[in-house]
Amino acid sequence: LVIVLRMPWGLSPVRAWGVDRRLSRRLGVLRFGRLLRDTPLRLLNARVYLGDSSTDPRRVRLQVASAEACHFWAAVLLAPFIGVAAVAGRWSVVAGFLVTQLLVNLYPILHLRSVRGRLDRTIERQSQRRPARQPAP
C-alpha cells in the first residue's frame, strides 16, 4: 500500500446500520458484493479479500478502509460536476452522473463499510482467542 486515504473523522466509524444484513439485502448491497466477488471485477482490488489463512485481517482492513475512502473522495470530486450540469439544465448529464455515483461510488462504499464491520469483528475475536504474551525472562 503506497498511499492510505482516510475517511473524514465523523464518517469513519462503522455504525450499526452499516453492518445490518437485512438493510444491506434490501438495498442490494449483498448482491453487489457477490457480483464483485464472483466475477472478474474481483481483480480491480484483490487486496481487499482475506484469501488464504496466512492473510492478516488487519492488513486487509487497512486496504478496505483505504478503498472506501477512495470511493468517498471520488464521489466528493464528482459532486460539483453534477451541480454544474444541474444548474445548466443538462438533466440527462445529471442522470448519467447520478447513476455513475450510485454504481461506482455509493454501492462500493456501502459494501466496503459492511466488509470493514465484519473484519472488525473477526479481528476482535482473534485478539480475544490469543493468550497474552508472557514477558521474556
PDB file of C-alpha atoms in Angstrom, residues 26-93:
ATOM      1  CA  ARG A  26     -32.959  -4.754   0.853  1.00  0.00           C
ATOM      2  CA  LEU A  27     -30.653  -2.198  -0.738  1.00  0.00           C
ATOM      3  CA  GLY A  28     -28.930  -4.829  -2.898  1.00  0.00           C
ATOM      4  CA  VAL A  29     -25.536  -4.325  -1.260  1.00  0.00           C
ATOM      5  CA  LEU A  30     -25.117  -8.062  -0.617  1.00  0.00           C
ATOM      6  CA  ARG A  31     -25.909  -8.829  -4.257  1.00  0.00           C
ATOM      7  CA  PHE A  32     -23.433  -6.134  -5.306  1.00  0.00           C
ATOM      8  CA  GLY A  33     -20.786  -7.770  -3.094  1.00  0.00           C
ATOM      9  CA  ARG A  34     -21.431 -11.155  -4.716  1.00  0.00           C
ATOM     10  CA  LEU A  35     -21.114  -9.535  -8.141  1.00  0.00           C
ATOM     11  CA  LEU A  36     -17.701  -8.190  -7.144  1.00  0.00           C
ATOM     12  CA  ARG A  37     -16.513 -11.480  -5.629  1.00  0.00           C
ATOM     13  CA  ASP A  38     -17.800 -13.870  -8.274  1.00  0.00           C
ATOM     14  CA  THR A  39     -16.765 -12.046 -11.451  1.00  0.00           C
ATOM     15  CA  PRO A  40     -13.528 -10.659 -12.881  1.00  0.00           C
ATOM     16  CA  LEU A  41     -14.394  -7.379 -11.106  1.00  0.00           C
ATOM     17  CA  ARG A  42     -12.659  -9.010  -8.138  1.00  0.00           C
ATOM     18  CA  LEU A  43      -9.356  -8.261  -9.853  1.00  0.00           C
ATOM     19  CA  LEU A  44      -9.910  -4.480  -9.592  1.00  0.00           C
ATOM     20  CA  ASN A  45      -8.637  -4.626  -5.998  1.00  0.00           C
ATOM     21  CA  ALA A  46      -7.688  -8.138  -4.941  1.00  0.00           C
ATOM     22  CA  ARG A  47      -6.089  -6.794  -1.750  1.00  0.00           C
ATOM     23  CA  VAL A  48      -9.481  -6.300  -0.076  1.00  0.00           C
ATOM     24  CA  TYR A  49     -10.061 -10.067   0.207  1.00  0.00           C
ATOM     25  CA  LEU A  50      -8.805 -12.270   3.008  1.00  0.00           C
ATOM     26  CA  GLY A  51      -7.877 -15.162   0.748  1.00  0.00           C
ATOM     27  CA  ASP A  52      -5.796 -17.863   2.390  1.00  0.00           C
ATOM     28  CA  SER A  53      -5.327 -18.274   6.117  1.00  0.00           C
ATOM     29  CA  SER A  54      -1.954 -16.523   6.065  1.00  0.00           C
ATOM     30  CA  THR A  55      -3.537 -13.175   5.127  1.00  0.00           C
ATOM     31  CA  ASP A  56      -3.513 -10.747   8.038  1.00  0.00           C
ATOM     32  CA  PRO A  57      -7.040  -9.382   8.671  1.00  0.00           C
ATOM     33  CA  ARG A  58      -5.580  -6.114   9.999  1.00  0.00           C
ATOM     34  CA  ARG A  59      -3.744  -5.533   6.739  1.00  0.00           C
ATOM     35  CA  VAL A  60      -6.864  -6.347   4.706  1.00  0.00           C
ATOM     36  CA  ARG A  61      -8.881  -3.993   6.948  1.00  0.00           C
ATOM     37  CA  LEU A  62      -6.443  -1.180   6.160  1.00  0.00           C
ATOM     38  CA  GLN A  63      -6.866  -1.886   2.437  1.00  0.00           C
ATOM     39  CA  VAL A  64     -10.665  -1.946   2.788  1.00  0.00           C
ATOM     40  CA  ALA A  65     -10.704   1.347   4.717  1.00  0.00           C
ATOM     41  CA  SER A  66      -8.456   2.974   2.112  1.00  0.00           C
ATOM     42  CA  ALA A  67     -10.613   1.683  -0.770  1.00  0.00           C
ATOM     43  CA  GLU A  68     -13.724   3.021   0.995  1.00  0.00           C
ATOM     44  CA  ALA A  69     -12.050   6.423   1.361  1.00  0.00           C
ATOM     45  CA  CYS A  70     -11.043   6.407  -2.332  1.00  0.00           C
ATOM     46  CA  HIS A  71     -14.669   5.933  -3.354  1.00  0.00           C
ATOM     47  CA  PHE A  72     -15.794   8.625  -0.897  1.00  0.00           C
ATOM     48  CA  TRP A  73     -13.320  11.194  -2.224  1.00  0.00           C
ATOM     49  CA  ALA A  74     -14.161  10.267  -5.824  1.00  0.00           C
ATOM     50  CA  ALA A  75     -17.832  10.924  -5.008  1.00  0.00           C
ATOM     51  CA  VAL A  76     -16.923  14.276  -3.459  1.00  0.00           C
ATOM     52  CA  LEU A  77     -14.919  15.235  -6.565  1.00  0.00           C
ATOM     53  CA  LEU A  78     -17.767  14.249  -8.899  1.00  0.00           C
ATOM     54  CA  ALA A  79     -20.422  16.199  -6.940  1.00  0.00           C
ATOM     55  CA  PRO A  80     -19.526  19.672  -8.330  1.00  0.00           C
ATOM     56  CA  PHE A  81     -19.849  18.354 -11.887  1.00  0.00           C
ATOM     57  CA  ILE A  82     -23.348  17.144 -11.054  1.00  0.00           C
ATOM     58  CA  GLY A  83     -24.144  20.575  -9.637  1.00  0.00           C
ATOM     59  CA  VAL A  84     -22.836  22.394 -12.706  1.00  0.00           C
ATOM     60  CA  ALA A  85     -24.823  20.107 -15.020  1.00  0.00           C
ATOM     61  CA  ALA A  86     -27.975  20.707 -12.930  1.00  0.00           C
ATOM     62  CA  VAL A  87     -27.521  24.495 -12.995  1.00  0.00           C
ATOM     63  CA  ALA A  88     -27.058  24.300 -16.771  1.00  0.00           C
ATOM     64  CA  GLY A  89     -30.256  22.266 -17.068  1.00  0.00           C
ATOM     65  CA  ARG A  90     -28.440  19.260 -18.558  1.00  0.00           C
ATOM     66  CA  TRP A  91     -30.706  16.694 -16.924  1.00  0.00           C
ATOM     67  CA  SER A  92     -29.513  13.732 -18.982  1.00  0.00           C
ATOM     68  CA  VAL A  93     -25.952  14.503 -17.860  1.00  0.00           C
TER      69      VAL A  93
END
